[in-house]
Short mmCIF file of C-alpha atoms and ligand atoms in Angstrom, two decimals:
data_model
loop_
_atom_site.label_atom_id
_atom_site.label_comp_id
_atom_site.label_asym_id
_atom_site.label_seq_id
_atom_site.Cartn_x
_atom_site.Cartn_y
_atom_site.Cartn_z
CA MET A 1 23.56 -39.84 5.56
CA GLN A 2 21.08 -40.63 8.15
CA GLY A 3 17.32 -39.41 6.40
CA LYS A 4 15.01 -37.45 8.06
CA LEU A 5 11.93 -38.17 9.57
CA ILE A 6 9.03 -35.24 9.02
CA THR A 7 5.80 -35.08 9.95
CA VAL A 8 2.63 -33.89 8.93
CA GLU A 9 0.06 -33.39 12.20
CA GLY A 10 -3.02 -31.30 12.83
CA VAL A 11 -6.99 -31.73 13.37
CA GLU A 12 -9.01 -33.77 10.77
CA GLY A 13 -9.97 -31.85 7.44
CA VAL A 14 -7.34 -29.45 7.70
CA GLY A 15 -5.40 -30.87 4.79
CA LYS A 16 -2.74 -32.95 5.70
CA SER A 17 -2.84 -35.25 2.60
CA THR A 18 -3.30 -32.75 0.39
CA ASN A 19 -0.05 -30.94 1.23
CA ILE A 20 1.69 -34.37 2.62
CA GLU A 21 1.81 -35.00 -1.71
CA PHE A 22 2.88 -31.21 -2.45
CA ILE A 23 5.76 -31.31 0.31
CA ALA A 24 7.03 -35.16 -1.37
CA GLN A 25 6.82 -33.08 -4.60
CA ARG A 26 8.77 -30.41 -3.05
CA LEU A 27 11.27 -33.11 -1.90
CA ARG A 28 11.67 -35.15 -5.16
CA ALA A 29 11.98 -32.37 -7.00
CA ALA A 30 15.33 -31.29 -4.65
CA ASP A 31 16.39 -35.15 -5.90
CA ILE A 32 15.51 -36.45 -2.09
CA ASN A 33 13.89 -39.97 -2.23
CA VAL A 34 11.12 -39.86 0.06
CA VAL A 35 9.00 -42.51 1.85
CA LEU A 36 5.26 -41.50 2.14
CA THR A 37 3.27 -42.92 4.69
CA ARG A 38 1.15 -42.75 7.51
CA GLU A 39 0.16 -43.49 11.46
CA PRO A 40 -1.58 -45.37 12.74
CA GLY A 41 -0.47 -48.14 9.85
CA GLY A 42 1.99 -47.97 7.28
CA THR A 43 2.82 -51.61 6.83
CA PRO A 44 -0.26 -54.79 6.45
CA LEU A 45 0.27 -55.32 10.55
CA ALA A 46 -0.05 -51.60 11.49
CA GLU A 47 -2.78 -50.78 9.13
CA ASP A 48 -4.77 -53.54 9.94
CA ILE A 49 -4.79 -52.46 13.82
CA ARG A 50 -5.58 -49.28 11.87
CA GLN A 51 -8.57 -50.57 10.95
CA LEU A 52 -9.69 -51.49 14.09
CA LEU A 53 -9.03 -48.87 15.86
CA LEU A 54 -10.99 -46.56 13.63
CA THR A 55 -13.78 -48.77 12.79
CA PRO A 56 -17.04 -47.68 15.07
CA ARG A 57 -18.18 -50.52 17.76
CA ASP A 58 -20.90 -50.63 20.05
CA GLU A 59 -17.80 -52.19 22.99
CA ALA A 60 -16.61 -49.14 24.61
CA VAL A 61 -12.56 -49.05 23.49
CA SER A 62 -10.58 -48.69 26.68
CA GLU A 63 -8.69 -45.25 26.65
CA THR A 64 -5.46 -47.35 27.54
CA ALA A 65 -6.73 -50.08 24.61
CA GLU A 66 -6.20 -47.43 21.85
CA LEU A 67 -3.31 -45.63 23.33
CA LEU A 68 -1.59 -49.51 23.49
CA LEU A 69 -2.47 -49.73 20.05
CA MET A 70 -1.71 -46.69 18.36
CA PHE A 71 1.46 -47.50 19.80
CA ALA A 72 1.86 -51.38 19.32
CA ALA A 73 0.94 -50.04 15.29
CA ARG A 74 3.67 -47.65 15.06
CA ALA A 75 6.36 -50.11 16.48
CA GLN A 76 6.13 -52.34 13.62
CA HIS A 77 5.89 -49.05 11.14
CA ILE A 78 9.42 -48.27 12.99
CA ASN A 79 10.60 -51.70 13.02
CA GLU A 80 9.94 -52.38 9.31
CA VAL A 81 9.17 -49.29 7.58
CA ILE A 82 10.72 -45.72 8.78
CA ARG A 83 14.01 -46.97 10.49
CA PRO A 84 15.00 -49.03 7.21
CA ALA A 85 14.46 -45.71 5.66
CA LEU A 86 16.19 -43.66 7.57
CA GLN A 87 19.20 -46.28 7.41
CA ARG A 88 19.31 -46.17 3.58
CA GLY A 89 18.96 -42.31 3.51
CA ASP A 90 15.67 -41.47 2.33
CA TRP A 91 13.78 -38.59 4.14
CA VAL A 92 10.62 -40.75 5.63
CA LEU A 93 7.22 -38.10 4.98
CA CYS A 94 4.84 -39.68 7.77
CA ASP A 95 0.87 -38.01 7.73
CA ARG A 96 0.50 -38.01 11.71
CA PHE A 97 3.31 -39.19 14.55
CA THR A 98 3.42 -39.65 18.08
CA ASP A 99 2.54 -35.61 18.37
CA ALA A 100 -0.81 -37.35 17.39
CA THR A 101 -1.18 -39.06 19.93
CA TYR A 102 -0.01 -36.64 23.06
CA ALA A 103 -3.24 -34.50 20.93
CA TYR A 104 -5.63 -36.75 20.55
CA GLN A 105 -5.07 -39.38 24.09
CA GLY A 106 -3.19 -36.98 25.82
CA GLY A 107 -5.59 -34.19 24.98
CA GLY A 108 -9.10 -35.27 23.10
CA ARG A 109 -8.61 -37.79 26.02
CA GLU A 110 -7.55 -36.06 28.84
CA MET A 111 -5.00 -38.63 29.87
CA GLY A 112 -1.89 -36.42 29.95
CA PHE A 113 1.39 -36.61 28.92
CA ASP A 114 3.44 -38.57 31.38
CA THR A 115 2.62 -41.61 30.04
CA ILE A 116 2.65 -41.34 26.87
CA ALA A 117 5.81 -39.71 27.16
CA VAL A 118 7.20 -43.47 28.58
CA LEU A 119 5.79 -45.38 25.83
CA GLU A 120 7.33 -42.77 23.30
CA ASN A 121 10.32 -43.94 25.23
CA LEU A 122 10.18 -46.97 25.72
CA VAL A 123 8.87 -47.34 21.11
CA GLN A 124 11.01 -44.95 19.75
CA GLY A 125 14.39 -44.98 21.72
CA GLU A 126 16.14 -41.89 20.42
CA LEU A 127 13.39 -41.69 17.62
CA ARG A 128 11.89 -38.14 16.93
CA PRO A 129 10.69 -36.48 14.33
CA HIS A 130 13.28 -33.86 12.65
CA CYS A 131 10.46 -31.64 11.46
CA THR A 132 7.08 -30.88 12.42
CA VAL A 133 4.30 -29.33 9.91
CA LEU A 134 1.35 -28.31 12.36
CA LEU A 135 -1.83 -27.71 9.96
CA ASP A 136 -3.92 -25.73 12.29
CA ALA A 137 -7.26 -24.16 12.03
CA PRO A 138 -10.56 -22.99 13.46
CA ILE A 139 -12.25 -26.49 14.17
CA ALA A 140 -15.38 -25.58 12.37
CA ILE A 141 -13.25 -25.49 9.28
CA GLY A 142 -11.56 -28.92 9.23
CA MET A 143 -14.86 -30.29 9.99
CA ALA A 144 -16.50 -28.36 7.46
CA ARG A 145 -14.08 -29.18 4.66
CA ALA A 146 -13.94 -33.21 6.49
CA LYS A 147 -17.44 -33.43 6.20
CA LYS A 148 -17.95 -33.94 2.56
CA ARG A 149 -16.85 -37.38 2.99
CA GLY A 150 -19.22 -40.21 3.78
CA ALA A 151 -19.41 -42.15 6.62
CA LEU A 152 -17.63 -40.66 10.28
CA ASP A 153 -15.00 -43.11 11.77
CA ARG A 154 -14.68 -43.55 15.27
CA PHE A 155 -12.59 -40.47 16.08
CA GLU A 156 -14.99 -38.22 13.24
CA GLN A 157 -17.65 -39.03 15.98
CA GLU A 158 -16.34 -37.13 18.77
CA GLN A 159 -17.92 -33.94 19.55
CA MET A 160 -16.14 -30.50 18.58
CA ASP A 161 -15.08 -30.34 22.71
CA PHE A 162 -12.84 -33.35 22.23
CA PHE A 163 -11.04 -31.85 18.83
CA GLU A 164 -10.65 -27.89 20.79
CA ARG A 165 -8.84 -30.30 23.49
CA VAL A 166 -7.12 -31.84 20.82
CA ARG A 167 -6.38 -28.26 18.31
CA GLN A 168 -5.14 -27.19 22.23
CA ALA A 169 -2.66 -30.57 22.85
CA TYR A 170 -0.81 -29.69 19.49
CA LEU A 171 0.04 -26.02 19.84
CA GLN A 172 0.82 -26.46 23.29
CA LEU A 173 2.89 -29.12 22.05
CA ALA A 174 4.48 -25.96 19.03
CA GLN A 175 4.80 -24.26 21.65
CA GLN A 176 7.20 -26.22 23.60
CA GLN A 177 9.17 -27.46 21.14
CA PRO A 178 9.95 -24.31 18.70
CA GLN A 179 12.69 -25.20 16.75
CA ARG A 180 11.20 -28.54 15.64
CA PHE A 181 7.64 -27.52 15.32
CA ARG A 182 6.53 -25.18 11.85
CA VAL A 183 2.75 -24.25 12.61
CA ILE A 184 0.91 -22.86 9.65
CA ASN A 185 -1.71 -21.51 8.94
CA ALA A 186 -4.43 -23.85 7.19
CA ALA A 187 -7.67 -21.61 7.29
CA GLN A 188 -5.73 -20.02 4.94
CA SER A 189 -6.31 -20.74 1.01
CA LEU A 190 -4.58 -23.71 -0.52
CA ASP A 191 -2.39 -21.51 -2.17
CA LEU A 192 -1.26 -19.85 0.55
CA VAL A 193 -0.46 -22.72 3.21
CA GLN A 194 1.77 -24.22 0.05
CA ALA A 195 3.55 -20.79 -0.23
CA ASP A 196 4.60 -21.00 3.80
CA ILE A 197 4.90 -25.00 4.32
CA ALA A 198 7.48 -23.57 0.61
CA SER A 199 9.19 -21.04 1.99
CA GLY A 200 9.73 -24.20 5.05
CA ILE A 201 10.86 -26.66 2.53
CA GLU A 202 12.86 -24.40 1.41
CA GLU A 203 14.73 -23.62 5.00
CA LEU A 204 14.74 -27.52 5.64
CA LEU A 205 17.07 -28.07 2.41
CA ALA A 206 18.95 -25.32 3.11
CA GLN A 207 20.01 -26.76 6.14
CA ALA A 208 20.30 -30.49 4.80
CA LYS A 209 22.98 -29.29 2.12
CA PRO A 210 26.56 -31.05 3.17
N1 Z5A B 1 -5.06 -40.74 15.54
C1 Z5A B 1 -4.85 -40.56 16.92
O1 Z5A B 1 -5.82 -40.91 17.51
N2 Z5A B 1 -3.74 -41.04 17.91
C2 Z5A B 1 -2.67 -41.57 16.55
O2 Z5A B 1 -1.83 -41.31 17.58
C3 Z5A B 1 -2.51 -41.49 15.55
C4 Z5A B 1 -3.99 -40.82 15.33
C5 Z5A B 1 -1.61 -41.69 14.93
C6 Z5A B 1 -7.34 -41.18 11.87
O3 Z5A B 1 -6.23 -40.07 11.24
C7 Z5A B 1 -7.17 -40.65 13.01
O4 Z5A B 1 -6.02 -41.07 13.66
C8 Z5A B 1 -7.58 -39.61 13.36
C9 Z5A B 1 -6.66 -39.33 14.88
C10 Z5A B 1 -6.30 -40.78 14.96
N3 Z5A B 1 -8.48 -39.21 13.85
N4 Z5A B 1 -9.23 -37.92 13.64
N5 Z5A B 1 -10.02 -36.90 13.78
P1 Z5A B 1 -5.96 -39.45 9.48
O5 Z5A B 1 -5.06 -39.24 9.57
O6 Z5A B 1 -6.42 -40.88 9.10
O7 Z5A B 1 -7.83 -38.95 9.41
P2 Z5A B 1 -8.16 -37.39 9.38
O8 Z5A B 1 -7.12 -36.32 10.22
O9 Z5A B 1 -9.00 -37.65 9.66
O10 Z5A B 1 -7.74 -36.67 8.16
P3 Z5A B 1 -8.41 -36.23 7.04
O11 Z5A B 1 -10.08 -35.72 7.91
O12 Z5A B 1 -8.12 -37.21 5.81
O13 Z5A B 1 -8.05 -35.35 6.99
P4 Z5A B 1 -6.32 -34.13 6.14
O14 Z5A B 1 -5.85 -34.95 5.40
O15 Z5A B 1 -6.34 -33.18 6.98
O16 Z5A B 1 -8.03 -33.18 5.15
P5 Z5A B 1 -7.71 -33.30 3.59
O17 Z5A B 1 -8.42 -34.27 3.35
O18 Z5A B 1 -6.27 -33.47 2.94
O19 Z5A B 1 -8.52 -32.69 3.12
C11 Z5A B 1 -10.06 -32.35 3.46
C12 Z5A B 1 -10.45 -31.55 2.34
O20 Z5A B 1 -10.22 -30.34 2.74
C13 Z5A B 1 -10.39 -31.81 1.03
O21 Z5A B 1 -12.00 -31.42 -0.31
C14 Z5A B 1 -9.41 -30.93 0.26
O22 Z5A B 1 -9.14 -30.42 -1.01
C15 Z5A B 1 -10.09 -29.65 1.51
N6 Z5A B 1 -8.73 -28.95 1.48
C16 Z5A B 1 -7.57 -28.69 2.14
N7 Z5A B 1 -7.08 -27.71 2.40
C17 Z5A B 1 -7.32 -26.58 2.34
C18 Z5A B 1 -7.48 -25.05 2.02
N8 Z5A B 1 -5.99 -24.85 2.29
N9 Z5A B 1 -8.44 -24.29 1.95
C19 Z5A B 1 -9.19 -25.51 1.28
N10 Z5A B 1 -9.59 -26.68 0.78
C20 Z5A B 1 -8.88 -27.18 1.12
#
């Protein structure tokens, strides 16, 4: 049986890394082989592209260059990791995927959704996430949580209005595709967030039963 692609999305600091581990544990407890990965990244070449994308630099980075690098990393990741895993029947759990491109490049950089949709079709063909967990919280909450870490990367140096646009683009996507998205209130305590996520996973597992 073909595996499933599950993605976790949200603005920085909302708890993606924390909760993706929790999701992986729940799926493994149900005897599912899980491949845990992330974007941009997930293969040696794609991780090199991630470094190019995140490193702050004096040179202005063209929005189109940024967009194409995101999809270059994704093409490699799909080819080397995601498709082979799905073909084996594994479930792929990915920390960010193309919804992040719609949200950050489409919303944050104000590039709109149309060009991204063209690249999505080119790079992914029919491949789309089966389910997307969107961790949503007011920007100030995510920023306060993320601030505890060290130096800021190139995206983290953006201003508040950039992240507001990112959040709104995510919510727009979730509204357009309610059957795929599960929106979780990530401003709650971690226990409550994980209780909501757990009930979503139970539904998924019930649907996946032969
Ligand atoms: N990007 C893009 O522009 N276009 C694309 O197509 C893609 C990506 C794929 C790298 O992403 C950047 O790439 C990203 C968008 C861009 N830039 N930004 N911003 P990333 O995923 O590697 O980086 P990130 O978003 O900055 O992730 P993060 O900061 O690591 O956030 P997180 O994983 O969501 O948070 P966390 O590390 O799980 O939690 C942060 C802290 O909060 C931590 O101490 C937790 O213990 C704590 N926490 C978590 N949940 C809670 C709750 N509920 N209560 C209290 N405390 C909590």
